CSV table of N, CA and C in Angstrom, one decimal:
chain,number,residue,atom,x,y,z
A,173,MET,N,-0.3,10.4,-1.8
A,173,MET,CA,-1.7,10.2,-2.0
A,173,MET,C,-2.2,9.2,-1.0
A,174,LEU,N,-3.4,9.5,-0.6
A,174,LEU,CA,-4.1,8.5,0.2
A,174,LEU,C,-5.2,7.8,-0.6
A,175,HIS,N,-5.3,6.6,-0.3
A,175,HIS,CA,-6.4,5.8,-1.0
A,175,HIS,C,-7.3,5.2,0.1
A,176,MET,N,-8.6,5.4,-0.1
A,176,MET,CA,-9.6,5.0,1.0
A,176,MET,C,-9.7,3.5,1.2
A,177,GLY,N,-9.1,2.8,0.3
A,177,GLY,CA,-9.2,1.3,0.4
A,177,GLY,C,-10.5,0.8,0.1
A,178,SER,N,-11.2,0.2,1.1
A,178,SER,CA,-12.5,-0.3,0.9
A,178,SER,C,-13.5,0.8,1.3
A,179,LYS,N,-14.8,0.5,1.2
A,179,LYS,CA,-15.8,1.4,1.5
A,179,LYS,C,-16.3,1.2,3.0
A,180,LEU,N,-15.7,0.2,3.7
A,180,LEU,CA,-16.0,0.0,5.0
A,180,LEU,C,-15.7,1.1,6.0
A,181,LYS,N,-16.6,1.4,6.9
A,181,LYS,CA,-16.4,2.5,7.8
A,181,LYS,C,-15.0,2.6,8.6
A,182,ARG,N,-14.6,1.5,9.1
A,182,ARG,CA,-13.4,1.5,9.8
A,182,ARG,C,-12.2,1.8,9.0
A,183,THR,N,-12.3,1.4,7.7
A,183,THR,CA,-11.2,1.7,6.8
A,183,THR,C,-11.1,3.2,6.6
A,184,ARG,N,-12.2,3.8,6.3
A,184,ARG,CA,-12.3,5.2,6.0
A,184,ARG,C,-11.9,6.0,7.3
A,185,GLN,N,-12.2,5.6,8.5
A,185,GLN,CA,-11.9,6.2,9.7
A,185,GLN,C,-10.4,6.1,9.9
A,186,THR,N,-9.8,5.0,9.6
A,186,THR,CA,-8.3,4.8,9.8
A,186,THR,C,-7.6,5.7,8.9
A,187,ILE,N,-7.9,5.7,7.6
A,187,ILE,CA,-7.1,6.6,6.7
A,187,ILE,C,-7.2,8.0,6.9
A,188,LEU,N,-8.5,8.5,7.4
A,188,LEU,CA,-8.6,9.9,7.7
A,188,LEU,C,-7.9,10.2,9.0
A,189,ALA,N,-7.8,9.3,10.0
A,189,ALA,CA,-7.1,9.6,11.2
A,189,ALA,C,-5.6,9.7,10.9
A,190,TRP,N,-5.2,8.8,9.9
A,190,TRP,CA,-3.7,8.9,9.5
A,190,TRP,C,-3.4,10.2,8.9
A,191,LYS,N,-4.3,10.7,8.0
A,191,LYS,CA,-4.2,12.0,7.4
A,191,LYS,C,-4.1,13.1,8.5
A,192,GLN,N,-5.0,13.1,9.4
A,192,GLN,CA,-5.0,14.1,10.5
A,192,GLN,C,-3.6,14.0,11.3
A,193,TYR,N,-3.2,12.9,11.6
A,193,TYR,CA,-1.9,12.7,12.2
A,193,TYR,C,-0.7,13.2,11.4
A,194,SER,N,-0.8,12.9,10.1
A,194,SER,CA,0.3,13.3,9.2
A,194,SER,C,0.3,14.8,9.1
A,195,ASP,N,-0.9,15.4,8.9
A,195,ASP,CA,-1.0,16.9,8.8
A,195,ASP,C,-0.4,17.6,10.1
A,196,GLU,N,-0.8,17.1,11.3
A,196,GLU,CA,-0.5,17.7,12.6
A,196,GLU,C,1.0,17.5,12.9
A,197,ASN,N,1.7,16.5,12.3
A,197,ASN,CA,3.1,16.2,12.6
A,197,ASN,C,3.9,16.5,11.3
A,198,ASN,N,3.4,17.1,10.3
A,198,ASN,CA,4.2,17.4,9.1
A,198,ASN,C,4.9,16.3,8.6
A,199,LEU,N,4.3,15.0,8.5
A,199,LEU,CA,5.0,13.9,8.0
A,199,LEU,C,5.2,13.9,6.6
A,200,CYS,N,4.2,14.3,5.8
A,200,CYS,CA,4.3,14.5,4.3
A,200,CYS,C,3.2,15.3,3.8
A,201,LEU,N,3.4,15.7,2.5
A,201,LEU,CA,2.3,16.4,1.9
A,201,LEU,C,1.4,15.5,1.2
A,202,VAL,N,0.1,15.6,1.6
A,202,VAL,CA,-0.9,14.6,1.1
A,202,VAL,C,-1.4,15.4,-0.2
A,203,ARG,N,-1.2,14.8,-1.4
A,203,ARG,CA,-1.6,15.5,-2.6
A,203,ARG,C,-3.0,15.1,-3.0
A,204,GLY,N,-3.6,14.3,-2.3
A,204,GLY,CA,-5.0,14.0,-2.7
A,204,GLY,C,-5.5,12.7,-2.0
A,205,ILE,N,-6.7,12.6,-2.1
A,205,ILE,CA,-7.4,11.3,-1.5
A,205,ILE,C,-8.1,10.7,-2.6
A,206,HIS,N,-7.9,9.5,-3.0
A,206,HIS,CA,-8.6,8.7,-3.9
A,206,HIS,C,-9.7,7.9,-3.3
A,207,GLY,N,-10.7,7.7,-3.9
A,207,GLY,CA,-11.8,7.1,-3.4
A,207,GLY,C,-11.6,5.6,-3.1
A,208,TYR,N,-12.6,4.9,-2.6
A,208,TYR,CA,-12.5,3.5,-2.3
A,208,TYR,C,-12.6,2.5,-3.5
A,209,ASP,N,-12.3,1.3,-3.3
A,209,ASP,CA,-12.5,0.3,-4.3
A,209,ASP,C,-13.0,-0.9,-3.5
A,210,SER,N,-14.3,-1.3,-3.7
A,210,SER,CA,-14.9,-2.4,-3.0
A,210,SER,C,-14.2,-3.7,-3.2
A,211,ARG,N,-13.4,-3.8,-4.1
A,211,ARG,CA,-12.6,-5.1,-4.3
A,211,ARG,C,-11.6,-5.2,-3.1
A,212,PHE,N,-11.3,-4.2,-2.5
A,212,PHE,CA,-10.4,-4.3,-1.2
A,212,PHE,C,-11.1,-4.7,0.0
A,213,GLY,N,-12.5,-4.9,0.0
A,213,GLY,CA,-13.2,-5.3,1.1
A,213,GLY,C,-14.6,-4.7,1.0
A,214,SER,N,-15.6,-5.5,1.4
A,214,SER,CA,-16.9,-5.1,1.4
A,214,SER,C,-17.7,-6.1,2.2
A,215,ASP,N,-18.9,-5.7,2.6
A,215,ASP,CA,-19.8,-6.6,3.4
A,215,ASP,C,-20.0,-7.8,2.6
A,216,GLU,N,-20.2,-7.7,1.3
A,216,GLU,CA,-20.5,-8.9,0.6
A,216,GLU,C,-19.4,-9.9,0.5
A,217,ILE,N,-18.1,-9.3,0.4
A,217,ILE,CA,-16.9,-10.2,0.4
A,217,ILE,C,-16.8,-10.9,1.8
A,218,PHE,N,-17.0,-10.2,2.8
A,218,PHE,CA,-16.8,-10.8,4.2
A,218,PHE,C,-17.9,-11.8,4.4
A,219,GLU,N,-19.1,-11.5,3.9
A,219,GLU,CA,-20.2,-12.5,4.1
A,219,GLU,C,-19.9,-13.8,3.4
A,220,GLN,N,-19.2,-13.7,2.4
A,220,GLN,CA,-18.9,-15.0,1.6
A,220,GLN,C,-18.1,-16.0,2.5
A,221,PHE,N,-17.2,-15.5,3.2
A,221,PHE,CA,-16.5,-16.5,4.1
A,221,PHE,C,-16.9,-16.6,5.5
A,222,THR,N,-17.9,-15.7,6.0
A,222,THR,CA,-18.3,-15.8,7.4
A,222,THR,C,-19.6,-16.5,7.4
A,223,LYS,N,-20.3,-16.7,6.3
A,223,LYS,CA,-21.7,-17.4,6.3
A,223,LYS,C,-21.5,-18.9,6.4
A,224,ASP,N,-20.4,-19.5,6.1
A,224,ASP,CA,-20.2,-21.0,6.2
A,224,ASP,C,-19.7,-21.2,7.6
A,225,PRO,N,-20.5,-22.0,8.5
A,225,PRO,CA,-20.0,-22.3,9.9
A,225,PRO,C,-18.8,-23.1,9.8
A,226,ASN,N,-18.5,-23.9,8.8
A,226,ASN,CA,-17.3,-24.7,8.8
A,226,ASN,C,-16.1,-23.8,8.6
A,227,ILE,N,-16.2,-22.9,7.8
A,227,ILE,CA,-15.0,-21.9,7.7
A,227,ILE,C,-14.9,-21.1,8.9
A,228,VAL,N,-15.9,-20.6,9.5
A,228,VAL,CA,-15.7,-19.8,10.8
A,228,VAL,C,-15.1,-20.7,11.9
A,229,ALA,N,-15.6,-21.9,12.0
A,229,ALA,CA,-15.0,-22.7,13.1
A,229,ALA,C,-13.5,-23.0,12.8
A,230,ALA,N,-13.3,-23.2,11.5
A,230,ALA,CA,-11.8,-23.6,11.2
A,230,ALA,C,-10.9,-22.4,11.3
A,231,ALA,N,-11.5,-21.2,11.1
A,231,ALA,CA,-10.7,-20.0,11.1
A,231,ALA,C,-10.4,-19.6,12.6
A,232,LYS,N,-11.3,-20.0,13.5
A,232,LYS,CA,-11.1,-19.7,14.9
A,232,LYS,C,-9.9,-20.6,15.5
A,233,ALA,N,-9.9,-21.8,14.9
A,233,ALA,CA,-8.9,-22.8,15.2
A,233,ALA,C,-7.5,-22.5,14.6
A,234,SER,N,-7.5,-21.8,13.5
A,234,SER,CA,-6.3,-21.5,12.7
A,234,SER,C,-6.3,-20.0,12.3
A,235,ASN,N,-6.7,-19.8,11.0
A,235,ASN,CA,-6.9,-18.5,10.5
A,235,ASN,C,-7.8,-18.6,9.2
A,236,TRP,N,-8.1,-17.3,8.7
A,236,TRP,CA,-9.1,-17.4,7.6
A,236,TRP,C,-8.5,-18.0,6.3
A,237,TRP,N,-7.1,-17.8,6.2
A,237,TRP,CA,-6.5,-18.4,5.0
A,237,TRP,C,-6.5,-19.9,5.0
A,238,GLN,N,-6.1,-20.5,6.1
A,238,GLN,CA,-6.1,-21.9,6.2
A,238,GLN,C,-7.6,-22.5,6.1
A,239,ALA,N,-8.5,-21.8,6.7
A,239,ALA,CA,-9.9,-22.2,6.7
A,239,ALA,C,-10.5,-22.2,5.3
A,240,CYS,N,-10.2,-21.2,4.6
A,240,CYS,CA,-10.8,-21.1,3.2
A,240,CYS,C,-10.0,-21.9,2.3
A,241,GLN,N,-8.7,-22.1,2.6
A,241,GLN,CA,-7.9,-23.1,1.6
A,241,GLN,C,-8.5,-24.5,1.8
A,242,HIS,N,-9.0,-24.9,2.9
A,242,HIS,CA,-9.6,-26.2,3.1
A,242,HIS,C,-11.0,-26.3,2.6
A,243,TYR,N,-11.9,-25.3,2.9
A,243,TYR,CA,-13.3,-25.3,2.5
A,243,TYR,C,-13.8,-24.7,1.3
A,244,ASN,N,-13.0,-23.6,0.8
A,244,ASN,CA,-13.4,-22.8,-0.3
A,244,ASN,C,-12.2,-22.1,-1.0
A,245,PRO,N,-11.3,-22.8,-1.5
A,245,PRO,CA,-10.1,-22.3,-2.1
A,245,PRO,C,-10.4,-21.3,-3.2
A,246,GLY,N,-11.5,-21.5,-3.9
A,246,GLY,CA,-11.9,-20.6,-5.1
A,246,GLY,C,-12.2,-19.3,-4.7
A,247,LEU,N,-12.7,-19.2,-3.4
A,247,LEU,CA,-13.0,-17.9,-2.8
A,247,LEU,C,-11.7,-17.1,-2.7
A,248,ILE,N,-10.7,-17.7,-2.2
A,248,ILE,CA,-9.3,-17.0,-2.1
A,248,ILE,C,-8.9,-16.6,-3.5
A,249,GLU,N,-9.0,-17.5,-4.4
A,249,GLU,CA,-8.5,-17.2,-5.8
A,249,GLU,C,-9.2,-16.0,-6.4
A,250,SER,N,-10.5,-16.0,-6.3
A,250,SER,CA,-11.3,-14.9,-6.9
A,250,SER,C,-11.2,-13.6,-6.2
A,251,THR,N,-11.1,-13.7,-4.8
A,251,THR,CA,-10.8,-12.5,-4.0
A,251,THR,C,-9.4,-11.9,-4.3
A,252,GLN,N,-8.4,-12.7,-4.5
A,252,GLN,CA,-7.0,-12.2,-4.8
A,252,GLN,C,-7.0,-11.6,-6.2
A,253,SER,N,-7.7,-12.3,-7.1
A,253,SER,CA,-7.7,-11.8,-8.5
A,253,SER,C,-8.2,-10.4,-8.6
A,254,ALA,N,-9.4,-10.2,-7.9
A,254,ALA,CA,-10.0,-8.9,-7.8
A,254,ALA,C,-9.2,-7.8,-7.2
A,255,MET,N,-8.5,-8.2,-6.1
A,255,MET,CA,-7.7,-7.2,-5.3
A,255,MET,C,-6.4,-6.9,-6.2
A,256,ILE,N,-5.9,-7.8,-6.8
A,256,ILE,CA,-4.8,-7.6,-7.8
A,256,ILE,C,-5.1,-6.5,-8.8
A,257,GLU,N,-6.3,-6.6,-9.3
A,257,GLU,CA,-6.8,-5.7,-10.4
A,257,GLU,C,-7.0,-4.4,-9.7
A,258,ALA,N,-7.5,-4.4,-8.5
A,258,ALA,CA,-7.7,-3.1,-7.9
A,258,ALA,C,-6.5,-2.4,-7.5
A,259,LEU,N,-5.5,-3.1,-7.1
A,259,LEU,CA,-4.2,-2.6,-6.7
A,259,LEU,C,-3.5,-2.0,-8.0
A,260,HIS,N,-3.5,-2.7,-9.1
A,260,HIS,CA,-3.0,-2.1,-10.3
A,260,HIS,C,-3.7,-0.8,-10.6
A,261,LYS,N,-5.0,-0.8,-10.5
A,261,LYS,CA,-5.7,0.5,-10.7
A,261,LYS,C,-5.3,1.6,-9.7
A,262,ALA,N,-5.0,1.2,-8.5
A,262,ALA,CA,-4.6,2.2,-7.5
A,262,ALA,C,-3.2,2.8,-7.8
A,263,PHE,N,-2.4,1.9,-8.3
A,263,PHE,CA,-1.1,2.5,-8.8
A,263,PHE,C,-1.1,3.3,-10.0
A,264,GLU,N,-2.1,3.1,-10.8
A,264,GLU,CA,-2.3,4.0,-12.0
A,264,GLU,C,-2.5,5.4,-11.6
A,265,PHE,N,-3.0,5.6,-10.5
A,265,PHE,CA,-3.3,7.1,-10.0
A,265,PHE,C,-2.1,7.7,-9.4
A,266,ALA,N,-1.1,6.9,-9.1
A,266,ALA,CA,0.1,7.5,-8.5
A,266,ALA,C,1.1,8.0,-9.5
A,267,GLU,N,1.7,9.1,-9.2
A,267,GLU,CA,2.7,9.7,-10.0
A,267,GLU,C,4.0,9.0,-9.7
A,268,GLU,N,5.0,9.1,-10.6
A,268,GLU,CA,6.3,8.6,-10.4
A,268,GLU,C,6.9,9.0,-9.0
A,269,ASP,N,7.4,8.1,-8.2
A,269,ASP,CA,8.0,8.2,-6.9
A,269,ASP,C,7.0,8.7,-5.9
A,270,MET,N,5.7,8.5,-6.1
A,270,MET,CA,4.7,8.8,-5.1
A,270,MET,C,4.4,7.7,-4.2
A,271,ILE,N,4.1,8.0,-3.0
A,271,ILE,CA,3.7,7.0,-2.0
A,271,ILE,C,2.2,7.0,-1.9
A,272,VAL,N,1.6,5.9,-1.9
A,272,VAL,CA,0.2,5.7,-1.7
A,272,VAL,C,0.0,5.1,-0.4
A,273,VAL,N,-0.8,5.6,0.5
A,273,VAL,CA,-1.1,5.1,1.8
A,273,VAL,C,-2.6,4.6,1.7
A,274,MET,N,-2.8,3.3,2.1
A,274,MET,CA,-4.1,2.7,2.0
A,274,MET,C,-4.3,1.9,3.3
A,275,ALA,N,-5.5,2.0,3.8
A,275,ALA,CA,-5.8,1.2,4.9
A,275,ALA,C,-6.7,0.0,4.4
A,276,GLY,N,-6.7,-1.2,5.1
A,276,GLY,CA,-7.5,-2.2,4.6
A,276,GLY,C,-7.9,-3.1,5.9
A,277,HIS,N,-8.3,-4.3,5.7
A,277,HIS,CA,-8.9,-5.2,6.8
A,277,HIS,C,-8.1,-6.6,6.6
A,278,THR,N,-7.9,-7.1,7.8
A,278,THR,CA,-7.5,-8.5,7.8
A,278,THR,C,-8.7,-9.4,7.6
A,279,PRO,N,-8.7,-10.4,6.9
A,279,PRO,CA,-7.6,-11.1,6.2
A,279,PRO,C,-7.3,-10.7,4.8
A,280,MET,N,-8.0,-9.6,4.3
A,280,MET,CA,-7.7,-9.2,3.0
A,280,MET,C,-6.4,-8.7,2.7
A,281,ILE,N,-5.8,-8.0,3.6
A,281,ILE,CA,-4.5,-7.6,3.5
A,281,ILE,C,-3.5,-8.7,3.3
A,282,GLU,N,-3.7,-9.7,4.1
A,282,GLU,CA,-2.7,-10.8,4.1
A,282,GLU,C,-3.0,-11.5,2.7
A,283,TRP,N,-4.2,-11.8,2.3
A,283,TRP,CA,-4.5,-12.5,1.1
A,283,TRP,C,-3.9,-11.8,-0.2
A,284,LEU,N,-3.8,-10.5,-0.1
A,284,LEU,CA,-3.2,-9.7,-1.2
A,284,LEU,C,-1.7,-9.9,-1.2
A,285,ALA,N,-1.1,-9.9,-0.1
A,285,ALA,CA,0.4,-10.0,0.1
A,285,ALA,C,0.7,-11.5,-0.4
A,286,TYR,N,-0.1,-12.5,0.0
A,286,TYR,CA,0.2,-13.8,-0.5
A,286,TYR,C,0.2,-14.0,-2.0
A,287,ALA,N,-0.8,-13.2,-2.6
A,287,ALA,CA,-0.9,-13.3,-4.0
A,287,ALA,C,0.4,-12.9,-4.8
A,288,PHE,N,1.2,-12.1,-4.1
A,288,PHE,CA,2.6,-11.7,-4.6
A,288,PHE,C,3.7,-12.3,-4.0
A,289,ASP,N,3.5,-13.5,-3.4
A,289,ASP,CA,4.4,-14.2,-2.6
A,289,ASP,C,4.5,-15.7,-3.1
A,290,PRO,N,4.8,-16.0,-4.3
A,290,PRO,CA,4.7,-17.4,-4.9
A,290,PRO,C,5.7,-18.4,-4.1
A,291,TYR,N,6.7,-17.9,-3.4
A,291,TYR,CA,7.6,-18.8,-2.8
A,291,TYR,C,7.3,-18.9,-1.3
A,292,GLU,N,6.2,-18.3,-0.9
A,292,GLU,CA,5.7,-18.5,0.4
A,292,GLU,C,6.7,-17.9,1.5
A,293,THR,N,7.3,-16.9,1.3
A,293,THR,CA,8.2,-16.3,2.2
A,293,THR,C,7.5,-15.6,3.4
A,294,ILE,N,6.3,-15.2,3.1
A,294,ILE,CA,5.4,-14.7,4.1
A,294,ILE,C,4.6,-15.8,4.7
A,295,SER,N,4.7,-16.0,6.1
A,295,SER,CA,4.0,-17.0,6.7
A,295,SER,C,2.5,-17.0,6.5
A,296,ARG,N,1.9,-18.1,6.1
A,296,ARG,CA,0.5,-18.2,5.9
A,296,ARG,C,-0.2,-18.3,7.3
A,297,ASP,N,0.5,-18.2,8.3
A,297,ASP,CA,-0.1,-18.1,9.7
A,297,ASP,C,-0.1,-16.7,10.1
A,298,THR,N,0.2,-15.7,9.3
A,298,THR,CA,0.2,-14.3,9.6
A,298,THR,C,-1.1,-13.8,10.0
A,299,LYS,N,-1.2,-13.2,11.2
A,299,LYS,CA,-2.4,-12.5,11.7
A,299,LYS,C,-2.0,-11.1,12.0
A,300,LEU,N,-2.4,-10.1,11.1
A,300,LEU,CA,-1.9,-8.8,11.4
A,300,LEU,C,-2.6,-8.1,12.5
A,301,ALA,N,-1.8,-7.4,13.3
A,301,ALA,CA,-2.4,-6.6,14.4
A,301,ALA,C,-2.8,-5.3,13.8
A,302,GLU,N,-3.5,-4.5,14.7
A,302,GLU,CA,-3.9,-3.1,14.3
A,302,GLU,C,-2.8,-2.4,13.8
A,303,LEU,N,-3.0,-1.6,12.7
A,303,LEU,CA,-2.0,-0.7,12.2
A,303,LEU,C,-0.6,-1.3,11.8
A,304,THR,N,-0.8,-2.5,11.3
A,304,THR,CA,0.4,-3.2,10.7
A,304,THR,C,0.0,-3.6,9.3
A,305,GLY,N,1.0,-3.9,8.4
A,305,GLY,CA,0.6,-4.3,7.1
A,305,GLY,C,1.9,-4.5,6.3
A,306,PHE,N,1.7,-4.4,5.0
A,306,PHE,CA,2.8,-4.8,4.1
A,306,PHE,C,2.9,-3.6,3.1
A,307,ILE,N,4.2,-3.5,2.6
A,307,ILE,CA,4.6,-2.4,1.7
A,307,ILE,C,4.6,-3.0,0.3
A,308,PHE,N,3.8,-2.6,-0.6
A,308,PHE,CA,3.8,-3.1,-2.0
A,308,PHE,C,4.4,-2.0,-2.9
A,309,THR,N,5.2,-2.4,-3.8
A,309,THR,CA,5.8,-1.5,-4.7
A,309,THR,C,5.5,-1.9,-6.1
A,310,GLU,N,5.4,-0.9,-7.1
A,310,GLU,CA,5.1,-1.2,-8.5
A,310,GLU,C,6.2,-0.5,-9.3
A,311,ASP,N,6.7,-1.4,-10.2
A,311,ASP,CA,7.6,-0.9,-11.2
A,311,ASP,C,7.4,-1.5,-12.6
A,312,ASN,N,7.0,-0.6,-13.5
A,312,ASN,CA,6.6,-1.0,-14.8
A,312,ASN,C,5.6,-2.1,-14.9
A,313,GLY,N,4.5,-2.0,-14.0
A,313,GLY,CA,3.4,-2.9,-14.0
A,313,GLY,C,3.7,-4.1,-13.1
A,314,LYS,N,4.9,-4.3,-12.6
A,314,LYS,CA,5.1,-5.5,-11.8
A,314,LYS,C,5.0,-5.1,-10.3
A,315,ILE,N,4.1,-5.7,-9.6
A,315,ILE,CA,4.0,-5.4,-8.1
A,315,ILE,C,4.7,-6.5,-7.2
A,316,GLU,N,5.3,-5.9,-6.2
A,316,GLU,CA,6.0,-6.9,-5.3
A,316,GLU,C,5.7,-6.5,-3.9
A,317,VAL,N,5.8,-7.4,-2.9
A,317,VAL,CA,5.9,-7.0,-1.5
A,317,VAL,C,7.2,-6.8,-1.1
A,318,THR,N,7.6,-5.6,-0.7
A,318,THR,CA,9.0,-5.3,-0.4
A,318,THR,C,9.3,-4.9,1.0
A,319,GLY,N,8.2,-5.0,1.9
A,319,GLY,CA,8.5,-4.8,3.3
A,319,GLY,C,7.2,-4.8,4.1
A,320,THR,N,7.4,-4.5,5.4
A,320,THR,CA,6.2,-4.6,6.3
A,320,THR,C,6.2,-3.2,7.1
A,321,VAL,N,5.0,-3.0,7.7
A,321,VAL,CA,4.8,-1.8,8.5
A,321,VAL,C,4.4,-2.4,9.9
A,322,GLY,N,5.1,-1.9,10.9
A,322,GLY,CA,4.7,-2.1,12.3
A,322,GLY,C,4.8,-3.5,12.8
A,323,PHE,N,5.5,-4.4,12.1
A,323,PHE,CA,5.7,-5.8,12.6
A,323,PHE,C,6.6,-5.8,13.8
């Protein structure tokens, strides 16, 4: 199953390009496309951390995680909480042993992975490149980061 991730244009373009590549190369049978969830990214969310010049300047010097941790940690917590709920909902649509492919945006992808990484095994300096990401698995309601894609 494919999940559109956020409503943002590049996310939609990425997941549809992946579907076309998968279809042309017989990678897997896509059993459906699930709609977007704005909790995975929206103009409003990105505006929250890009409107503060202190956060933007600090992010250029380090990354969005470190900048928001310093200037607005509540934003990280609320964003992660919303994305965790959205990810649980996305897994509800998946059948047993089904793979869900979803595209997203940095730094949202990293922030979601960090939410499931209490021992900080994932570097908080991670800056994902294009078409890289994390593998999330769900078993009986418990979600974990179990791998990476394209690192």
